[in-house]
Amino acid sequence: MSEAQIKSLEEEFEARIERDEKIEPKDWMPEKYRKTHIRQMSQHAHSEIVGMLPEGNWISRAPSLRRKVALLAKVQDEGGHGLYLYSATETLGITRDELFEQLHTGKAKYSSIFNYPALTWADIGAIGWLVDGAAIINQVALCGTSFGPYARAMVRICKEESFHQRQGYEITLKLAQGAPEQKAMAQDALNRFWWPSLMMFGPADDESPNTEQSMKWKLKRKTNDELRQQFVDQTVPQAELIGLTIPDPDLKWNQEKQGYDFGAIDWDEFWQVVKGHGPCNKERMKARVEAWENGEWVRDAAIAHAEKQQNKKFNKAG
Amino acid sequence: MKKEWPLWEVFVRSKNGLEHRHFGSLHAADAEMALENARDVYTRRNEGVSIWVVESSHITASNPEHNGEMFEPAQDKVYRHPTFYDLPDEIKHM
């Protein structure tokens, strides 16, 4: 294809997105669109399955059966959400094994928030309330994204995920209404998860060079800072209602912008964790790689079994 | 022996009276496992009463680059639609 032909294809492509048409896997797309989507969607998928690790740790120690079945269902959902997203990514011509390889070798990233430990039961509350709350804000914005398989996965995920946040808030609420020690636990969890949750929306707009391109492709409908503001504005009253304090001395209602002003985010910490120096990066990857390697014989055995059954069928037919 | 489980497409009938609809895909070693995984992944909240799975490699898809010759011939056949026919306004129930 000549350069002029590619250019005209690209223009037609951008125009389709502009008209709110969806792009489907077999449609022509610019190489950069394909690569950016593989990167972002796989990062999203990896976040779902790595996100199972800090919570999975608490399933056997949930304080009641009610809490236990809810947490089990939530973690199971996350496995499912990972699968929706991996499948959607595979439509762009990359295999599941390649995607895992990228995760396990550190070539692909996942959300930094999962590199923080879940130290107490109250953290399970904070994760559902804050981390899922932040994730939902990001994901609702993505339901209208331009790549069809990604948008469809997002719609299903958003539908399933609203219980995740509600169960987290309920845990936090009960602790906040409990004994002073329980309330202190809830406050401590909020203290530790507040800032990392704000970081989930990514770098500030002026530090985010890809924002313009992502807006064009509807990979972003709002900027990082706009989504972060939305999260703060919706979460502060939720904390107040149950008598918890947001750990930010600079937090203040701004009448003029009808939103909260909040303190500066420690971006050094963010980049440290992204680069692999968070409290649990190594532990998370170790758990992932071990699960993958220890499961290899099961995957192989299942294939061998399937082939054997297939051969039996052929032999009978023959 | 490094072999990836094949990809399967999952179709779910959400209730009797409705058609099976494409829900998504998954990897599985064989059809039986594909069905079980589809049950676990796509019907966790009573989304279905029947599941079909088919290996993705068995699906033949049309090429969107040939959408012109494939679908355009239908566009100039307006006489296939009821609104093409001029009838007096007094005519009811037609």
Coordinates of C-alpha atoms in Angstrom, one line a residue, chain A residues 3-242:
Chain A
E3 CA 1.7 6.1 1.8
A4 CA -1.1 8.2 0.2
Q5 CA -3.4 5.2 0.4
I6 CA -2.6 4.6 4.1
K7 CA -3.2 8.2 4.8
S8 CA -6.6 8.2 3.2
L9 CA -7.5 4.9 5.1
E10 CA -6.4 6.6 8.3
E11 CA -8.5 9.6 7.6
E12 CA -11.5 7.5 6.9
F13 CA -10.8 5.5 10.1
E14 CA -10.6 8.6 12.3
A15 CA -13.8 9.9 10.7
R16 CA -15.6 6.6 11.5
I17 CA -14.7 7.0 15.2
E18 CA -15.7 10.6 15.1
R19 CA -19.1 9.5 13.8
D20 CA -19.3 7.2 16.9
E21 CA -19.0 4.0 14.7
K22 CA -17.4 1.1 16.4
I23 CA -14.3 -0.6 15.1
E24 CA -14.4 -4.4 15.0
P25 CA -11.5 -6.8 15.0
K26 CA -11.4 -7.6 11.3
D27 CA -11.7 -3.9 10.2
W28 CA -8.7 -2.1 8.9
M29 CA -7.0 -0.1 11.7
P30 CA -3.8 1.9 12.0
E31 CA -0.9 -0.2 13.5
K32 CA -0.7 2.3 16.4
Y33 CA -4.4 1.8 17.2
R34 CA -3.8 -1.9 17.4
K35 CA -0.7 -1.6 19.6
T36 CA -2.2 1.0 21.9
H37 CA -5.3 -1.2 22.4
I38 CA -3.3 -4.4 23.0
R39 CA -1.3 -2.4 25.6
Q40 CA -4.2 -0.8 27.4
M41 CA -6.6 -3.7 27.3
S42 CA -4.0 -6.3 28.4
Q43 CA -2.9 -4.0 31.2
H44 CA -6.5 -3.8 32.2
A45 CA -6.9 -7.7 32.1
H46 CA -3.7 -8.1 34.1
S47 CA -5.0 -5.7 36.7
E48 CA -8.1 -7.9 37.1
I49 CA -6.2 -11.1 37.8
V50 CA -3.4 -9.6 39.9
G51 CA -6.2 -7.8 41.8
M52 CA -7.4 -11.2 42.9
L53 CA -4.3 -11.8 45.0
P54 CA -4.5 -9.3 47.8
E55 CA -8.2 -10.2 48.3
G56 CA -7.9 -13.9 47.9
N57 CA -5.6 -13.9 50.9
W58 CA -8.6 -12.9 53.1
I59 CA -11.2 -15.3 51.8
S60 CA -10.4 -18.0 54.5
R61 CA -10.3 -15.3 57.2
A62 CA -13.5 -13.4 56.4
P63 CA -15.3 -12.7 59.7
S64 CA -18.6 -14.3 58.8
L65 CA -20.1 -16.6 56.2
R66 CA -22.0 -13.6 54.7
R67 CA -18.7 -11.8 54.2
K68 CA -17.0 -14.9 52.9
V69 CA -19.5 -15.7 50.1
A70 CA -19.5 -12.1 49.0
L71 CA -15.7 -11.9 48.8
L72 CA -15.5 -15.2 47.0
A73 CA -18.0 -14.0 44.5
K74 CA -16.1 -10.8 44.0
V75 CA -12.8 -12.5 43.5
Q76 CA -14.5 -14.9 41.1
D77 CA -15.9 -12.0 39.2
E78 CA -12.4 -10.5 38.8
G79 CA -11.2 -13.8 37.3
G80 CA -14.1 -13.6 34.9
H81 CA -13.4 -9.9 34.1
G82 CA -9.8 -10.8 33.4
L83 CA -11.1 -13.4 30.9
Y84 CA -13.5 -11.0 29.1
L85 CA -10.6 -8.6 28.7
Y86 CA -8.0 -11.2 27.6
S87 CA -10.4 -12.5 25.0
A88 CA -11.2 -9.0 23.7
T89 CA -7.4 -8.4 23.5
E90 CA -6.8 -11.6 21.6
T91 CA -9.1 -10.4 18.8
L92 CA -6.3 -8.0 17.9
G93 CA -4.0 -10.9 17.0
I94 CA -2.0 -11.7 20.1
T95 CA -2.3 -15.0 21.9
R96 CA -3.1 -15.6 25.6
D97 CA 0.3 -17.2 26.2
E98 CA 2.0 -14.1 24.7
L99 CA 0.0 -11.9 27.0
F100 CA 0.9 -13.9 30.1
E101 CA 4.5 -13.9 29.0
Q102 CA 4.4 -10.1 28.9
L103 CA 3.0 -9.9 32.4
H104 CA 5.4 -12.5 33.9
T105 CA 8.5 -10.9 32.4
G106 CA 7.4 -7.4 33.5
K107 CA 7.0 -6.1 30.0
A108 CA 3.4 -5.4 30.6
K109 CA 2.1 -3.4 33.6
Y110 CA -0.9 -3.7 35.8
S111 CA -2.6 -1.2 38.1
S112 CA -0.1 -0.1 40.8
I113 CA -2.7 -0.2 43.5
F114 CA -2.4 -4.0 43.7
N115 CA 1.2 -3.6 44.8
Y116 CA 0.0 -2.4 48.2
P117 CA -0.7 -5.1 50.9
A118 CA -4.1 -5.9 52.4
L119 CA -3.0 -5.9 56.0
T120 CA -6.3 -6.1 57.9
W121 CA -9.9 -7.1 57.2
A122 CA -10.7 -3.4 57.0
D123 CA -8.5 -3.2 53.9
I124 CA -11.0 -5.5 52.1
G125 CA -13.6 -2.8 52.9
A126 CA -11.3 0.0 51.7
I127 CA -10.4 -1.9 48.5
G128 CA -14.0 -2.5 47.5
W129 CA -15.1 1.0 48.4
L130 CA -12.2 3.0 47.1
V131 CA -10.3 0.9 44.6
D132 CA -13.4 -0.6 42.9
G133 CA -15.0 2.8 43.2
A134 CA -12.1 4.4 41.3
A135 CA -12.1 1.5 38.8
I136 CA -15.8 1.9 38.1
I137 CA -15.3 5.6 37.3
N138 CA -12.6 4.7 34.8
Q139 CA -14.7 1.8 33.4
V140 CA -17.9 3.6 33.0
A141 CA -16.1 6.1 30.8
L142 CA -14.8 3.2 28.7
C143 CA -18.2 1.7 27.9
G144 CA -18.4 4.1 24.9
T145 CA -14.9 3.4 23.7
S146 CA -14.4 2.9 19.9
F147 CA -13.1 -0.7 19.9
G148 CA -16.2 -2.9 19.9
P149 CA -14.9 -5.9 21.9
Y150 CA -13.4 -3.6 24.5
A151 CA -16.6 -1.6 24.9
R152 CA -18.8 -4.7 25.1
A153 CA -16.5 -6.2 27.8
M154 CA -16.7 -2.9 29.7
V155 CA -20.5 -2.9 29.7
R156 CA -20.6 -6.4 31.1
I157 CA -18.0 -5.6 33.7
C158 CA -19.6 -2.4 34.9
K159 CA -22.9 -4.2 35.3
E160 CA -21.3 -6.9 37.5
E161 CA -19.1 -4.6 39.4
S162 CA -21.4 -2.3 41.2
F163 CA -21.9 -4.9 44.0
H164 CA -18.1 -4.9 44.5
Q165 CA -18.1 -1.3 45.7
R166 CA -21.3 -1.7 47.7
Q167 CA -20.0 -4.7 49.6
G168 CA -16.7 -2.8 50.4
Y169 CA -18.6 0.2 51.6
E170 CA -20.8 -2.0 53.8
I171 CA -17.7 -3.6 55.4
T172 CA -16.3 -0.1 56.1
L173 CA -19.6 1.2 57.4
K174 CA -20.0 -1.7 59.9
L175 CA -16.5 -1.3 61.2
A176 CA -17.0 2.5 61.5
Q177 CA -20.1 1.8 63.6
G178 CA -18.4 -0.9 65.7
A179 CA -16.1 -0.8 68.7
P180 CA -13.5 2.0 68.8
E181 CA -10.8 -0.5 67.7
Q182 CA -12.9 -1.4 64.7
K183 CA -13.5 2.2 63.8
A184 CA -9.7 2.8 64.1
M185 CA -9.1 -0.1 61.8
A186 CA -11.4 1.3 59.2
Q187 CA -9.8 4.8 59.5
D188 CA -6.3 3.2 59.2
A189 CA -7.4 1.4 56.0
L190 CA -8.7 4.6 54.5
N191 CA -5.5 6.4 55.5
R192 CA -3.4 3.8 53.6
F193 CA -5.6 3.4 50.5
W194 CA -6.7 7.0 49.9
W195 CA -3.7 8.3 48.1
P196 CA -2.9 5.2 46.1
S197 CA -6.6 5.3 45.0
L198 CA -6.2 8.8 43.7
M199 CA -3.1 7.7 41.8
M200 CA -5.2 5.0 40.0
F201 CA -6.4 7.7 37.6
G202 CA -2.8 8.1 36.3
P203 CA -0.5 11.1 36.0
A204 CA -1.8 14.7 36.0
D205 CA -3.0 15.9 32.6
D206 CA 0.0 18.0 31.9
E207 CA 2.2 14.9 32.5
S208 CA 0.1 12.7 30.3
P209 CA 1.3 13.0 26.7
N210 CA -1.0 10.3 25.2
T211 CA -4.2 12.0 26.5
E212 CA -5.0 13.8 23.2
Q213 CA -4.6 10.6 21.1
S214 CA -6.6 8.6 23.6
M215 CA -9.4 11.1 23.6
K216 CA -9.6 10.9 19.8
W217 CA -9.9 7.1 19.9
K218 CA -12.4 7.4 22.8
L219 CA -10.0 5.3 25.0
K220 CA -10.5 8.2 27.3
R221 CA -13.7 10.3 27.4
K222 CA -12.5 12.5 30.3
T223 CA -9.0 13.4 31.3
N224 CA -7.2 11.8 34.3
D225 CA -7.6 14.9 36.4
E226 CA -11.3 15.2 35.6
L227 CA -12.0 11.6 36.6
R228 CA -9.9 12.1 39.8
Q229 CA -11.9 15.1 40.7
Q230 CA -15.1 13.2 40.1
F231 CA -13.9 10.4 42.5
V232 CA -12.9 12.9 45.2
D233 CA -16.3 14.7 45.0
Q234 CA -18.3 11.5 45.2
T235 CA -16.2 9.8 47.9
V236 CA -15.7 12.6 50.5
P237 CA -19.4 12.7 51.5
Q238 CA -19.4 8.9 51.7
A239 CA -16.5 9.1 54.3
E240 CA -18.2 11.9 56.2
L241 CA -21.5 10.0 56.4
I242 CA -19.8 7.2 58.4

